[in-house]
Amino acid sequence: MRLVSLLDIICYDHFHLAGKDMRIIVYGFRPRTKQRRNVFDALLKCTKPERVWDLYTFACGPSKFGNANPKERLLNEYFRLLGKSSIRASMDMIEDGAFTLSNELWRISDLNSNYNLCQTYPFAFMIPKSISDAELLQACSFRARCRLPVITWCQPGSGAVIARSSQPLVGLMMNMRSNLDEKLVAAFCSQLPGAKGERRKLYIADARPRKNALANGAMGGGSESSSNYFQSEIVFFGIDNIHAMRESFSRVRDYLDMHGTTSSDGRSSFLRHGGWTWGGGNLSSMSASVSLLGDSGWLIHIQSVLAGAAWIAARVAMESASVLVHCSDGWDRTTQLVSLACLLLDPYYRTFAGFQALVEKDWLAFGHPFSDRVGMPNISGSGNFDFPRQSSSAGSFPSSPVRQSSGSAASQSSSSSHGHNNYSPIFMQWIDSVSQLMRMYPCAFEFSPTFLVDFMDCLLSCRFGNFLCNSEKEREQCGIADACGCLWAYLTDLRSFSATSHVHCNPFYDPLKYDGPLLPPAASLAPTLWPQFHLRWACREEAKAADIGVQCRAMTVKYSEMQKEKEAAERRVDEISFAMESLSAELLRERHLSWVARESANRATKEYAALTRAVQSLGCKINFTTSDVEDDPRSSLENNPRRRNRHGNNSDVSVSISLMPEENTSGNPKGRVCEALCPLRTREGVCRWPEVGCAHVGSQFVGLKANFDAFDRLAIYDSYFQPK
């Protein structure tokens, strides 16, 4: 319903749908199926809605991705170009008309705020500061559809600009002039910085072939004369019109359907004609089959757009010149060239936010007719978006199985009715050109080719309202911003969950290396088929293999997972190390306590031995006895002085000292020494102080157990003076 448009009428037992995303869907029915007409009518109604309100974005109900006022975003981009990024636009500013800011050279005009000046221009645009609104009103009539020359980008510092317009109405004889138009264009030739009065050069780039520009003179159009415009030079780029692009795109789709892995007839390109031949012929037909892609002209058109944009960027960056770009109406080829040149010159446009600002400014605000070009109904009625059908006799380009199966209907050529079919893949061609630049400069863009593919799918799906209608005025009349969801909010929401690891993000992006203009040389402008978009249905595996970013992103995700595992392991190691340090500190404390306990035990042992010797020297004996007691459940070992023995019983230790027998005392060598050294013993072995009751004196390290009452009764003469 959302991605396909009807190609062929019902034919026998099957019919085909050709998608704008290069997909071809075949509907097959069993013989004599009665529902064929009902299915056909339902698909026809879905693929060709009659009104804007029948599109999917209105039928699916309210969207959670609200669309902020696009006018505010446009003004914010203007403020950035004028060097006033600190100012932010608001609805109050727009309603009050307070957005007409300016710098030394350029200003924002609100002359088109009601779309009275030009219905396909935005409500605000930038013009030279020296041009008044009254002069703009008079100058606009000299350009087709009143699309007068306005500034779409200005280079900070140098003053060089890229301007856009439609063709001048010079008439059949190419002799019509407008002084105000010439004055407006000459104002783009501002003074060069650092030069004394010298003004920059102006290039007028006409995107059409020269013969087409001359032919438009018969309808009042044409091209400028360099003699009428100050310091100017006219250049023709030779890019074909929308009808040539539509036919070229149809041929590319047929080529992919015929030579893809599996065609719409269900047969491989290797086996369509049997045998070992390749591409439906013998081996010599390989080059002929490949040349069919060149015959489609698609890559030639892409190269022309790339070459024109690169030329414009080089003139601005290298010569500091200003460039005015136009085609016939100024909304197809002109938009392709100026937006691609801005992408080359300004690194901001190569980011997500900048790419959005670029598309909204140059494509949406300046009136690219998306409804007509994409094949959607516009505000006035249904759009016509039939693909041209090539007959089998059309030159050397064979038709695909889809074309051949449509019988007599295929012979009816719609390419002759160009005036009734405004479908053309102009925006898709520009996105293809952006992908070619990304292939040449893989590190210069923040977004990936996958982002461009999803962006195109969202645009073609009619899920969002950003690209409905043909102009800013029509979208405002339909209330698209309030009624429909926003594509940009949806894509931003997708990226918000994965940050830089999302498939829309370019893993090779290096903003520091590519912080200036990209100026590709002519030799590098050799485009190839965009594999992520053109080959994704015809050659699925080859399309995946071509996206090296996907492989790098998979490696990045794997590396990120391994990094998380490493961090988790490091945290575990830190926890274990901390636990080991705690255990080591506790072990050291236990060792210290054990050492203290051993020292205390050693001291106790020594003291016990000393006390034992001392007591024994006094003629006493120490006896240790234990008595068992029952456990007291109300007390603990810490609060109870009684301890458990090895059998688990509580025991009390009691100490008793008893007097040693005399024979043990006399037989004790220590006792004999004490008796010999005792100062209170006479030569006869009689104690001079029998009342003291000391039994024996141990040694010089043991004190006496004295009876101080007896010591008081002892006369000093009895101790120290011998009787005469």
XYZ file of C-alpha atoms in Angstrom:
724
model
C 0.000 0.000 0.000
C 2.738 2.388 0.846
C 5.677 1.564 -1.383
C 4.243 0.369 -4.655
C 2.455 1.922 -7.587
C 0.472 -0.014 -10.140
C 2.323 -0.814 -13.347
C 0.280 -3.150 -15.509
C -3.376 -3.944 -15.810
C -4.641 -7.394 -14.965
C -3.357 -9.979 -17.422
C -4.447 -13.563 -17.476
C -3.713 -15.115 -14.061
C -1.213 -12.591 -12.669
C -0.325 -8.918 -12.560
C 2.634 -6.907 -11.346
C 3.300 -3.956 -9.082
C 6.405 -1.883 -9.767
C 7.698 -0.184 -6.652
C 9.317 3.199 -6.492
C 11.929 1.547 -4.257
C 13.071 -0.690 -7.179
C 10.906 -3.603 -6.033
C 8.607 -5.543 -8.345
C 5.836 -7.603 -6.755
C 4.004 -10.266 -8.751
C 0.488 -11.333 -7.770
C -0.455 -14.750 -9.100
C -3.866 -16.472 -9.064
C -5.103 -19.929 -9.772
C -7.077 -20.331 -13.002
C -10.678 -19.089 -12.926
C -10.181 -17.242 -9.629
C -13.080 -14.856 -9.168
C -11.308 -12.576 -6.706
C -8.792 -11.261 -9.226
C -10.815 -8.189 -10.066
C -11.510 -7.422 -6.398
C -7.822 -7.633 -5.508
C -6.928 -5.514 -8.508
C -9.454 -2.826 -7.621
C -8.294 -2.742 -3.974
C -4.652 -2.355 -4.995
C -5.569 0.281 -7.543
C -7.403 2.267 -4.888
C -4.450 2.058 -2.478
C -1.751 2.802 -5.025
C -3.634 5.657 -6.688
C -5.434 7.630 -3.977
C -7.577 10.443 -5.306
C -7.068 12.957 -2.477
C -4.341 13.930 -0.054
C -6.588 12.843 2.812
C -6.633 9.274 1.473
C -2.908 8.842 2.086
C -1.666 6.486 4.761
C -0.429 9.222 7.081
C -4.017 10.415 7.600
C -5.553 6.929 7.713
C -3.202 5.561 10.381
C -4.321 8.026 13.046
C -2.330 10.458 15.215
C 1.414 9.948 15.394
C 3.547 10.200 18.490
C 6.278 11.871 16.425
C 5.070 15.445 16.439
C 6.262 17.880 13.827
C 7.503 21.142 15.324
C 6.856 24.229 13.249
C 9.120 23.937 10.161
C 9.157 27.728 9.842
C 11.121 27.995 13.064
C 13.714 25.524 11.783
C 14.057 27.458 8.519
C 14.652 30.732 10.376
C 17.214 29.069 12.651
C 19.139 27.987 9.565
C 18.998 31.531 8.180
C 20.281 32.864 11.506
C 23.179 30.401 11.351
C 24.107 31.540 7.835
C 23.999 35.177 8.949
C 26.295 34.443 11.903
C 23.577 34.883 14.516
C 23.221 31.332 15.811
C 22.691 32.576 19.360
C 19.218 33.822 18.371
C 16.486 31.166 18.265
C 13.279 31.566 16.308
C 9.855 31.260 17.906
C 6.237 31.476 16.867
C 5.915 34.842 18.576
C 8.815 36.114 16.489
C 7.143 34.854 13.312
C 3.740 36.301 14.171
C 5.263 39.668 15.063
C 7.478 39.720 11.961
C 10.558 40.224 14.151
C 12.710 37.749 12.209
C 14.026 40.214 9.600
C 17.615 40.153 10.850
C 20.655 41.130 8.813
C 24.437 41.319 8.793
C 26.762 43.586 6.832
C 25.783 42.158 3.416
C 22.554 40.145 3.561
C 19.157 40.347 5.203
C 16.036 38.251 5.743
C 12.926 39.556 3.988
C 9.330 38.935 5.066
C 7.912 40.175 1.779
C 6.490 36.729 1.018
C 5.012 36.107 4.475
C 1.537 35.685 2.915
C 2.890 33.994 -0.246
C 1.675 36.884 -2.357
C 5.029 37.477 -4.016
C 5.691 33.844 -5.012
C 3.443 30.924 -4.092
C 6.235 28.348 -4.334
C 8.822 30.271 -2.281
C 9.067 30.140 1.532
C 7.558 32.794 3.755
C 11.055 34.232 4.337
C 14.211 34.303 2.235
C 17.606 36.017 2.184
C 18.492 38.789 -0.231
C 21.212 41.455 -0.524
C 20.884 44.130 2.118
C 21.147 46.839 -0.520
C 17.930 45.740 -2.280
C 14.643 47.111 -0.980
C 11.327 45.273 -0.846
C 9.870 47.612 -3.464
C 12.624 46.665 -5.900
C 11.955 42.982 -5.216
C 8.295 43.412 -6.120
C 9.234 44.836 -9.506
C 12.072 42.406 -10.187
C 10.085 39.208 -9.533
C 7.963 39.592 -12.673
C 11.018 39.041 -14.878
C 11.510 35.465 -13.641
C 9.356 32.438 -14.424
C 6.680 31.849 -11.759
C 8.049 34.922 -9.932
C 10.918 32.848 -8.553
C 13.354 35.751 -8.322
C 17.074 35.325 -7.437
C 17.531 34.786 -3.681
C 20.393 33.544 -1.512
C 20.391 29.913 -0.443
C 23.867 29.792 1.140
C 26.569 32.306 1.998
C 30.165 31.586 2.861
C 31.176 32.922 6.279
C 33.930 35.469 6.117
C 34.382 35.788 2.355
C 30.875 36.952 1.416
C 30.524 34.556 -1.537
C 26.991 33.219 -2.036
C 25.084 30.535 -3.880
C 21.830 31.960 -5.217
C 18.910 30.329 -7.006
C 16.075 31.394 -9.250
C 14.060 30.344 -12.269
C 14.826 31.206 -15.893
C 14.554 34.824 -17.014
C 11.701 35.756 -19.328
C 13.876 37.176 -22.094
C 11.445 36.250 -24.886
C 11.826 34.656 -28.269
C 14.426 37.120 -29.487
C 16.387 36.968 -26.205
C 16.258 40.761 -26.037
C 14.042 41.385 -23.023
C 15.784 42.964 -20.033
C 15.000 44.050 -16.495
C 17.115 46.681 -14.817
C 15.941 45.660 -11.365
C 16.706 42.004 -12.024
C 20.179 42.962 -13.212
C 20.667 45.134 -10.128
C 19.552 42.301 -7.851
C 21.935 39.824 -9.506
C 24.802 42.339 -9.471
C 24.340 42.749 -5.712
C 25.632 39.191 -5.323
C 28.999 40.466 -6.550
C 29.963 41.907 -3.198
C 33.371 43.374 -2.485
C 36.206 40.908 -1.980
C 37.703 40.953 1.533
C 41.104 42.625 1.642
C 40.744 44.055 -1.881
C 40.513 47.770 -2.461
C 37.183 48.195 -4.185
C 37.494 44.975 -6.209
C 34.274 42.996 -6.485
C 33.955 39.250 -6.861
C 33.016 37.494 -10.061
C 29.547 36.085 -10.726
C 28.845 32.820 -12.514
C 25.349 32.183 -13.858
C 24.964 28.408 -14.070
C 22.127 27.231 -16.293
C 21.448 23.555 -15.507
C 19.823 22.876 -18.891
C 21.460 21.992 -22.173
C 22.012 25.095 -24.272
C 19.588 23.968 -26.958
C 16.846 23.461 -24.383
C 17.406 26.962 -23.035
C 17.088 28.382 -26.544
C 13.984 26.301 -27.182
C 12.352 27.713 -24.056
C 12.642 31.113 -25.649
C 9.679 30.185 -27.824
C 7.572 30.063 -24.641
C 8.990 33.316 -23.316
C 11.826 31.813 -21.309
C 15.482 31.530 -22.142
C 18.776 32.424 -20.530
C 20.687 35.527 -19.523
C 23.244 37.373 -21.571
C 26.567 37.957 -19.861
C 26.746 41.394 -21.401
C 23.697 42.483 -19.426
C 24.855 41.272 -16.011
C 27.752 42.817 -14.148
C 31.018 40.841 -14.177
C 29.232 37.611 -15.061
C 29.861 34.443 -17.039
C 27.175 32.046 -18.311
C 27.738 28.266 -18.017
C 25.448 25.470 -19.228
C 25.541 22.117 -17.434
C 23.499 20.084 -19.910
C 21.332 18.170 -17.420
C 18.210 16.636 -18.986
C 14.646 17.319 -17.889
C 12.313 15.291 -15.655
C 10.961 13.154 -18.494
C 14.404 11.867 -19.449
C 15.080 11.051 -15.796
C 11.813 9.116 -15.501
C 12.534 6.985 -18.559
C 16.110 6.394 -17.421
C 14.944 5.208 -14.022
C 12.462 2.835 -15.643
C 15.226 1.323 -17.745
C 17.425 0.818 -14.692
C 14.622 -1.012 -12.931
C 14.106 -3.252 -15.966
C 17.816 -3.951 -16.172
C 17.955 -5.028 -12.531
C 14.845 -7.160 -12.904
C 16.272 -8.954 -15.910
C 19.833 -9.437 -14.690
C 19.292 -9.787 -10.960
C 19.599 -12.954 -8.912
C 15.914 -13.708 -9.348
C 13.653 -11.834 -11.731
C 9.971 -11.127 -11.456
C 9.295 -14.260 -13.527
C 10.942 -16.329 -10.782
C 13.927 -17.368 -12.877
C 17.580 -16.586 -12.366
C 19.427 -14.536 -14.945
C 21.873 -17.445 -15.260
C 19.164 -19.916 -16.279
C 16.644 -17.870 -18.200
C 17.753 -19.261 -21.562
C 19.235 -22.506 -20.275
C 22.664 -24.011 -20.725
C 25.837 -22.582 -19.316
C 25.396 -19.179 -20.888
C 25.400 -16.005 -18.844
C 22.844 -13.218 -18.997
C 20.557 -14.902 -21.506
C 23.096 -15.490 -24.264
C 26.608 -16.701 -24.856
C 29.690 -15.426 -23.098
C 30.122 -12.664 -25.629
C 26.849 -11.215 -24.453
C 28.312 -10.403 -21.042
C 29.614 -7.049 -22.175
C 26.408 -6.404 -24.102
C 24.318 -7.094 -21.005
C 26.453 -4.803 -18.877
C 26.269 -2.088 -21.517
C 22.489 -2.047 -21.072
C 23.069 -0.264 -17.774
C 24.944 2.407 -19.659
C 22.186 2.593 -22.232
C 19.745 3.478 -19.475
C 21.601 6.769 -18.994
C 21.076 6.757 -15.229
C 24.740 6.876 -14.299
C 25.373 9.575 -16.915
C 22.686 11.738 -15.320
C 24.176 11.158 -11.872
C 27.588 12.127 -13.177
C 26.215 15.321 -14.708
C 24.661 16.378 -11.393
C 27.863 15.552 -9.497
C 30.033 17.412 -11.997
C 27.811 20.489 -11.884
C 27.749 20.598 -8.077
C 31.510 20.050 -7.859
C 32.073 22.886 -10.335
C 29.917 25.261 -8.290
C 31.689 24.308 -5.050
C 35.100 24.817 -6.646
C 34.187 28.310 -7.906
C 33.025 29.365 -4.455
C 35.852 27.753 -2.478
C 38.787 28.478 -4.788
C 37.817 31.760 -6.455
C 35.534 33.167 -3.756
C 33.045 33.796 -6.551
C 29.269 33.929 -6.301
C 27.116 31.546 -8.351
C 23.509 31.966 -9.465
C 21.911 28.645 -10.431
C 18.662 28.124 -12.325
C 16.960 25.805 -14.780
C 13.475 26.307 -16.223
C 11.269 26.591 -13.136
C 14.069 26.477 -10.583
C 12.736 23.630 -8.454
C 14.197 20.405 -9.948
C 17.716 20.549 -11.395
C 18.387 23.823 -9.595
C 17.567 22.250 -6.248
C 19.759 19.243 -7.004
C 22.764 21.423 -7.829
C 22.565 24.009 -5.032
C 21.875 21.455 -2.278
C 24.670 19.161 -3.434
C 27.077 22.118 -3.693
C 26.141 23.194 -0.154
C 26.798 19.638 1.012
C 30.288 19.837 -0.485
C 31.073 23.281 0.918
C 29.606 23.207 4.425
C 30.607 20.408 6.863
C 27.512 21.179 8.949
C 25.283 19.771 6.222
C 27.133 16.454 6.472
C 25.758 15.872 9.980
C 22.298 14.597 10.939
C 21.049 18.025 12.010
C 22.625 19.765 9.027
C 21.244 17.270 6.519
C 17.760 17.883 7.881
C 18.257 21.655 7.656
C 19.547 21.339 4.088
C 16.605 19.234 2.873
C 14.038 21.426 4.609
C 15.592 24.608 3.240
C 16.441 23.808 -0.374
C 13.893 21.095 -1.144
C 10.843 21.749 1.016
C 10.878 25.493 1.649
C 11.835 26.437 -1.923
C 9.017 24.453 -3.424
C 10.213 21.221 -4.994
C 6.879 19.657 -6.123
C 7.122 16.423 -4.133
C 3.516 15.398 -4.758
C 4.002 15.567 -8.515
C 7.496 14.084 -8.595
C 6.898 11.256 -6.122
C 3.465 10.454 -7.545
C 1.175 11.423 -4.685
C -2.090 13.348 -4.917
C -1.685 17.071 -4.522
C -3.998 19.602 -2.974
C -5.927 20.064 -6.216
C -6.554 16.388 -6.983
C -4.939 13.091 -7.901
C -1.419 12.860 -9.159
C -0.299 10.859 -12.176
C 2.614 8.580 -11.506
C 2.610 5.818 -14.118
C 5.995 4.464 -15.080
C 6.780 4.583 -18.799
C 6.498 1.177 -20.439
C 9.080 0.213 -23.010
C 8.028 -2.078 -25.843
C 10.265 -4.895 -26.937
C 11.037 -3.087 -30.143
C 12.204 0.075 -28.486
C 15.764 0.294 -29.729
C 18.341 -2.181 -28.487
C 17.090 -2.199 -24.924
C 15.125 -5.442 -24.293
C 12.136 -5.435 -22.032
C 12.045 -7.267 -18.738
C 9.786 -10.241 -18.059
C 7.375 -7.834 -16.421
C 7.007 -5.854 -19.632
C 6.784 -8.905 -21.858
C 4.011 -10.479 -19.800
C 1.642 -7.565 -20.053
C 0.500 -8.384 -23.568
C -1.080 -5.653 -25.602
C -1.056 -3.297 -22.664
C 2.723 -3.100 -22.827
C 2.624 -1.695 -26.304
C 0.817 1.382 -25.117
C 3.505 3.915 -24.462
C 2.935 6.458 -21.793
C 6.168 8.259 -22.482
C 4.496 10.235 -25.222
C 2.183 11.923 -22.747
C 4.833 13.845 -20.851
C 2.526 16.691 -20.110
C 0.180 14.454 -18.140
C 2.830 12.612 -16.135
C 4.919 14.706 -13.779
C 6.384 11.768 -11.896
C 10.192 11.844 -11.914
C 12.779 10.498 -9.451
C 14.495 13.866 -9.014
C 14.900 13.643 -5.246
C 15.910 9.979 -5.442
C 18.547 10.973 -7.976
C 19.892 13.557 -5.557
C 20.026 11.007 -2.730
C 21.872 8.688 -5.128
C 24.357 11.511 -5.764
C 24.857 11.935 -2.020
C 25.623 8.218 -1.746
C 28.248 8.612 -4.480
C 29.933 11.350 -2.439
C 29.823 9.091 0.622
C 31.572 6.409 -1.407
C 34.300 8.892 -2.351
C 34.595 10.376 1.159
C 33.559 7.605 3.583
C 34.793 9.503 6.656
C 33.226 12.883 5.893
C 29.585 12.109 6.729
C 28.025 11.489 10.125
C 25.265 9.367 8.622
C 25.594 6.060 6.786
C 24.189 4.784 3.450
C 21.653 2.791 5.480
C 20.297 6.084 6.801
C 19.738 7.294 3.236
C 17.914 4.065 2.333
C 15.627 4.267 5.368
C 15.111 7.965 4.719
C 13.935 7.250 1.169
C 11.675 4.423 2.349
C 10.069 6.737 4.909
C 9.506 9.367 2.246
C 7.894 6.920 -0.182
C 5.813 5.202 2.488
C 3.531 8.211 3.075
C 3.757 7.540 6.819
C 4.785 11.124 7.507
C 3.647 14.503 6.283
C 6.961 16.300 5.755
C 7.081 15.649 2.001
C 3.415 15.921 1.104
C 2.075 18.620 -1.259
C 4.100 20.748 -3.643
C 5.053 23.785 -1.584
C 5.240 25.287 1.858
C 2.022 27.184 1.183
C 0.094 24.005 0.342
C 1.360 22.188 3.425
C 0.279 25.118 5.568
C -3.166 25.176 3.958
C -3.620 21.447 4.659
C -2.304 21.715 8.211
C 0.216 18.976 7.526
C 2.494 19.890 10.438
C -0.314 19.472 12.963
C -2.110 16.473 11.438
C 0.793 14.223 10.434
C 3.856 12.717 12.033
C 7.384 13.994 11.495
C 9.888 11.873 9.607
C 12.852 13.572 11.274
C 11.504 12.921 14.777
C 10.994 9.258 13.887
C 14.558 8.826 12.618
C 15.955 10.673 15.631
C 13.973 8.407 17.938
C 15.466 5.335 16.242
C 18.987 6.594 16.903
C 18.292 7.606 20.490
C 18.337 4.015 21.754
C 21.722 3.020 20.308
C 23.587 6.339 20.075
C 26.624 6.062 17.762
C 26.280 2.288 17.386
C 23.030 2.623 15.413
C 23.014 1.521 11.781
C 22.283 5.108 10.728
C 25.583 6.321 12.199
C 28.765 6.188 10.164
C 31.454 4.375 12.189
C 34.184 6.003 10.053
C 33.040 9.593 10.615
C 35.998 11.923 11.278
C 34.801 15.536 11.621
C 38.256 16.866 12.470
C 39.776 15.589 9.238
C 36.921 16.799 7.024
C 36.145 20.180 8.572
C 36.291 22.074 5.284
C 34.916 21.880 1.738
C 35.054 18.693 -0.320
C 36.340 19.349 -3.828
C 36.326 16.067 -5.790
C 38.440 16.079 -8.947
C 36.762 15.310 -12.235
C 38.426 11.895 -12.520
C 36.724 10.726 -9.325
C 33.223 11.564 -10.549
C 32.587 8.097 -11.976
C 29.371 6.882 -10.344
C 28.288 3.283 -9.889
C 24.966 1.712 -9.021
C 24.038 2.440 -5.433
C 24.112 -1.151 -4.115
C 22.290 -0.545 -0.821
C 19.279 0.834 -2.682
C 19.287 -0.436 -6.266
C 20.497 -3.975 -5.580
C 18.695 -4.739 -2.332
C 15.868 -6.629 -4.076
C 17.593 -7.898 -7.210
C 20.904 -8.941 -5.588
C 20.365 -9.152 -1.856
C 23.644 -10.768 -0.815
C 25.720 -8.523 -3.051
C 23.981 -5.445 -1.657
C 24.832 -6.503 1.900
C 28.437 -7.264 1.028
C 28.851 -3.835 -0.544
C 28.091 -2.067 2.718
C 31.394 -2.230 4.537
C 29.928 -0.004 7.214
C 27.588 -2.813 8.276
C 30.541 -5.144 8.726
C 32.475 -2.531 10.641
C 29.430 -1.809 12.790
C 29.082 -5.520 13.593
C 32.722 -5.549 14.637
C 32.132 -2.414 16.679
C 29.188 -4.011 18.448
C 31.233 -7.114 19.149
C 34.091 -4.981 20.413
C 31.667 -3.063 22.616
C 30.339 -6.315 24.078
C 33.864 -7.548 24.716
C 34.700 -4.216 26.297
C 31.719 -4.567 28.633
C 32.809 -8.104 29.525
C 36.314 -6.810 30.170
C 34.989 -4.060 32.436
C 32.859 -6.604 34.307
C 35.887 -8.873 34.728
C 37.969 -5.932 35.933
C 35.299 -5.050 38.475
C 35.283 -8.678 39.670
C 39.067 -8.637 39.934
C 38.876 -5.422 41.948
C 36.323 -6.981 44.269
C 38.472 -10.085 44.732
C 41.577 -7.945 45.276
C 39.748 -5.903 47.894
C 38.562 -9.080 49.597
C 42.107 -10.471 49.543
C 43.464 -7.253 51.012
C 40.843 -7.428 53.763
C 41.702 -11.042 54.463
C 45.414 -10.226 54.446
C 44.874 -7.402 56.929
C 42.798 -9.687 59.132
C 45.457 -12.378 58.884
C 48.091 -9.885 59.938
C 45.964 -8.898 62.911
C 45.498 -12.550 63.847
C 49.232 -13.141 63.530
C 49.906 -10.169 65.729
C 47.413 -11.392 68.315
C 48.943 -14.857 68.116
C 52.412 -13.404 68.651
C 51.168 -11.371 71.599
C 49.502 -14.478 73.007
C 52.683 -16.499 72.617
C 54.700 -13.780 74.268
C 52.168 -13.626 77.085
C 52.307 -17.406 77.428
C 56.098 -17.326 77.496
C 56.077 -14.631 80.134
C 53.467 -16.539 82.111
C 55.555 -19.699 81.835
C 58.646 -17.880 83.038
C 56.741 -16.196 85.826
C 55.210 -19.494 86.818
C 58.611 -21.136 86.893
C 60.019 -18.259 88.897
C 57.129 -18.334 91.341
C 57.429 -22.091 91.659
C 61.087 -21.864 92.430
C 60.435 -19.040 94.864
C 57.715 -20.885 96.693
C 59.755 -24.082 96.746
C 62.697 -22.147 98.103
C 60.464 -21.116 100.944
C 59.839 -24.750 101.680
C 56.397 -24.883 100.193
C 54.817 -26.946 97.520
C 52.192 -25.798 95.011
C 49.345 -28.091 94.074
C 46.880 -27.365 91.271
C 43.524 -29.093 91.470
C 40.464 -28.849 89.249
C 36.839 -29.369 90.091
C 34.169 -30.043 87.427
C 30.956 -28.001 87.435
C 27.842 -28.125 85.300
C 27.285 -25.724 82.416
C 25.255 -22.689 83.084
C 23.145 -21.973 79.954
C 22.505 -18.420 81.048
C 26.140 -17.509 80.984
C 28.639 -17.482 78.168
C 32.258 -18.296 78.063
C 33.125 -14.675 77.685
C 31.265 -13.629 80.846
C 32.097 -16.762 82.868
C 35.639 -17.098 84.195
C 35.337 -20.859 84.061
C 36.642 -22.447 80.877
C 35.865 -25.621 79.002
C 38.410 -28.351 78.965
C 39.048 -30.541 75.997
C 36.194 -32.863 77.002
C 33.756 -29.998 76.841
C 33.250 -29.741 80.670
C 33.569 -26.630 82.752
C 36.282 -26.778 85.406
C 37.594 -24.592 88.228
C 41.276 -24.449 88.989
C 42.302 -24.101 92.654
C 45.785 -23.572 94.005
C 46.972 -24.882 97.355
C 50.327 -24.269 98.993
C 51.571 -26.734 101.564
C 54.717 -26.877 103.668
C 57.337 -29.227 102.356
C 58.767 -31.906 104.642
C 62.054 -31.137 106.387
C 63.973 -33.814 104.590
C 62.851 -32.416 101.285
C 63.920 -29.009 102.435
C 67.300 -30.063 103.634
C 67.786 -32.157 100.581
C 66.932 -29.283 98.337
C 70.104 -27.657 97.107
C 68.353 -24.367 96.692
C 67.188 -24.553 100.289
C 70.703 -25.249 101.484
C 71.934 -22.253 99.593
C 69.250 -20.098 101.113
C 70.133 -21.366 104.602
C 73.725 -20.569 104.002
C 72.994 -17.094 102.796
C 70.334 -16.197 105.338
C 71.641 -13.373 107.574
C 69.419 -14.396 110.482
C 70.969 -17.815 110.896
C 73.840 -18.349 113.330
C 76.886 -20.450 112.828
C 75.314 -23.145 114.828
C 72.338 -23.163 112.422
C 69.948 -21.551 114.923
C 67.662 -18.850 113.639
C 68.072 -15.608 115.456
C 64.524 -14.629 114.574
C 62.398 -17.680 115.103
C 59.221 -15.657 115.560
C 59.282 -14.374 111.966
C 58.046 -17.698 110.591
C 59.734 -17.207 107.201
C 60.834 -20.882 106.951
C 63.648 -20.051 104.509
C 64.966 -17.163 102.473
C 64.936 -18.165 98.791
C 67.468 -15.892 97.139
C 68.246 -12.318 96.496
C 65.301 -12.211 94.036
C 62.678 -13.381 96.576
C 61.410 -11.247 99.434
C 60.743 -12.421 102.968
C 57.437 -13.502 104.379
C 57.772 -11.611 107.636
C 55.783 -11.277 110.704
C 56.116 -7.563 111.319
C 54.820 -7.887 114.870
C 57.790 -10.167 115.639
C 60.081 -7.830 113.723
C 59.024 -5.013 116.056
C 59.925 -7.126 119.130
C 63.374 -7.965 117.719
C 66.141 -5.887 119.235
C 68.681 -4.440 116.907
C 71.426 -5.658 119.151
C 70.339 -9.228 118.649
C 70.854 -8.926 114.910
C 73.981 -6.855 114.412
C 76.027 -7.000 117.576
C 77.693 -10.035 118.887
C 77.519 -10.642 122.618
C 80.717 -10.111 124.474
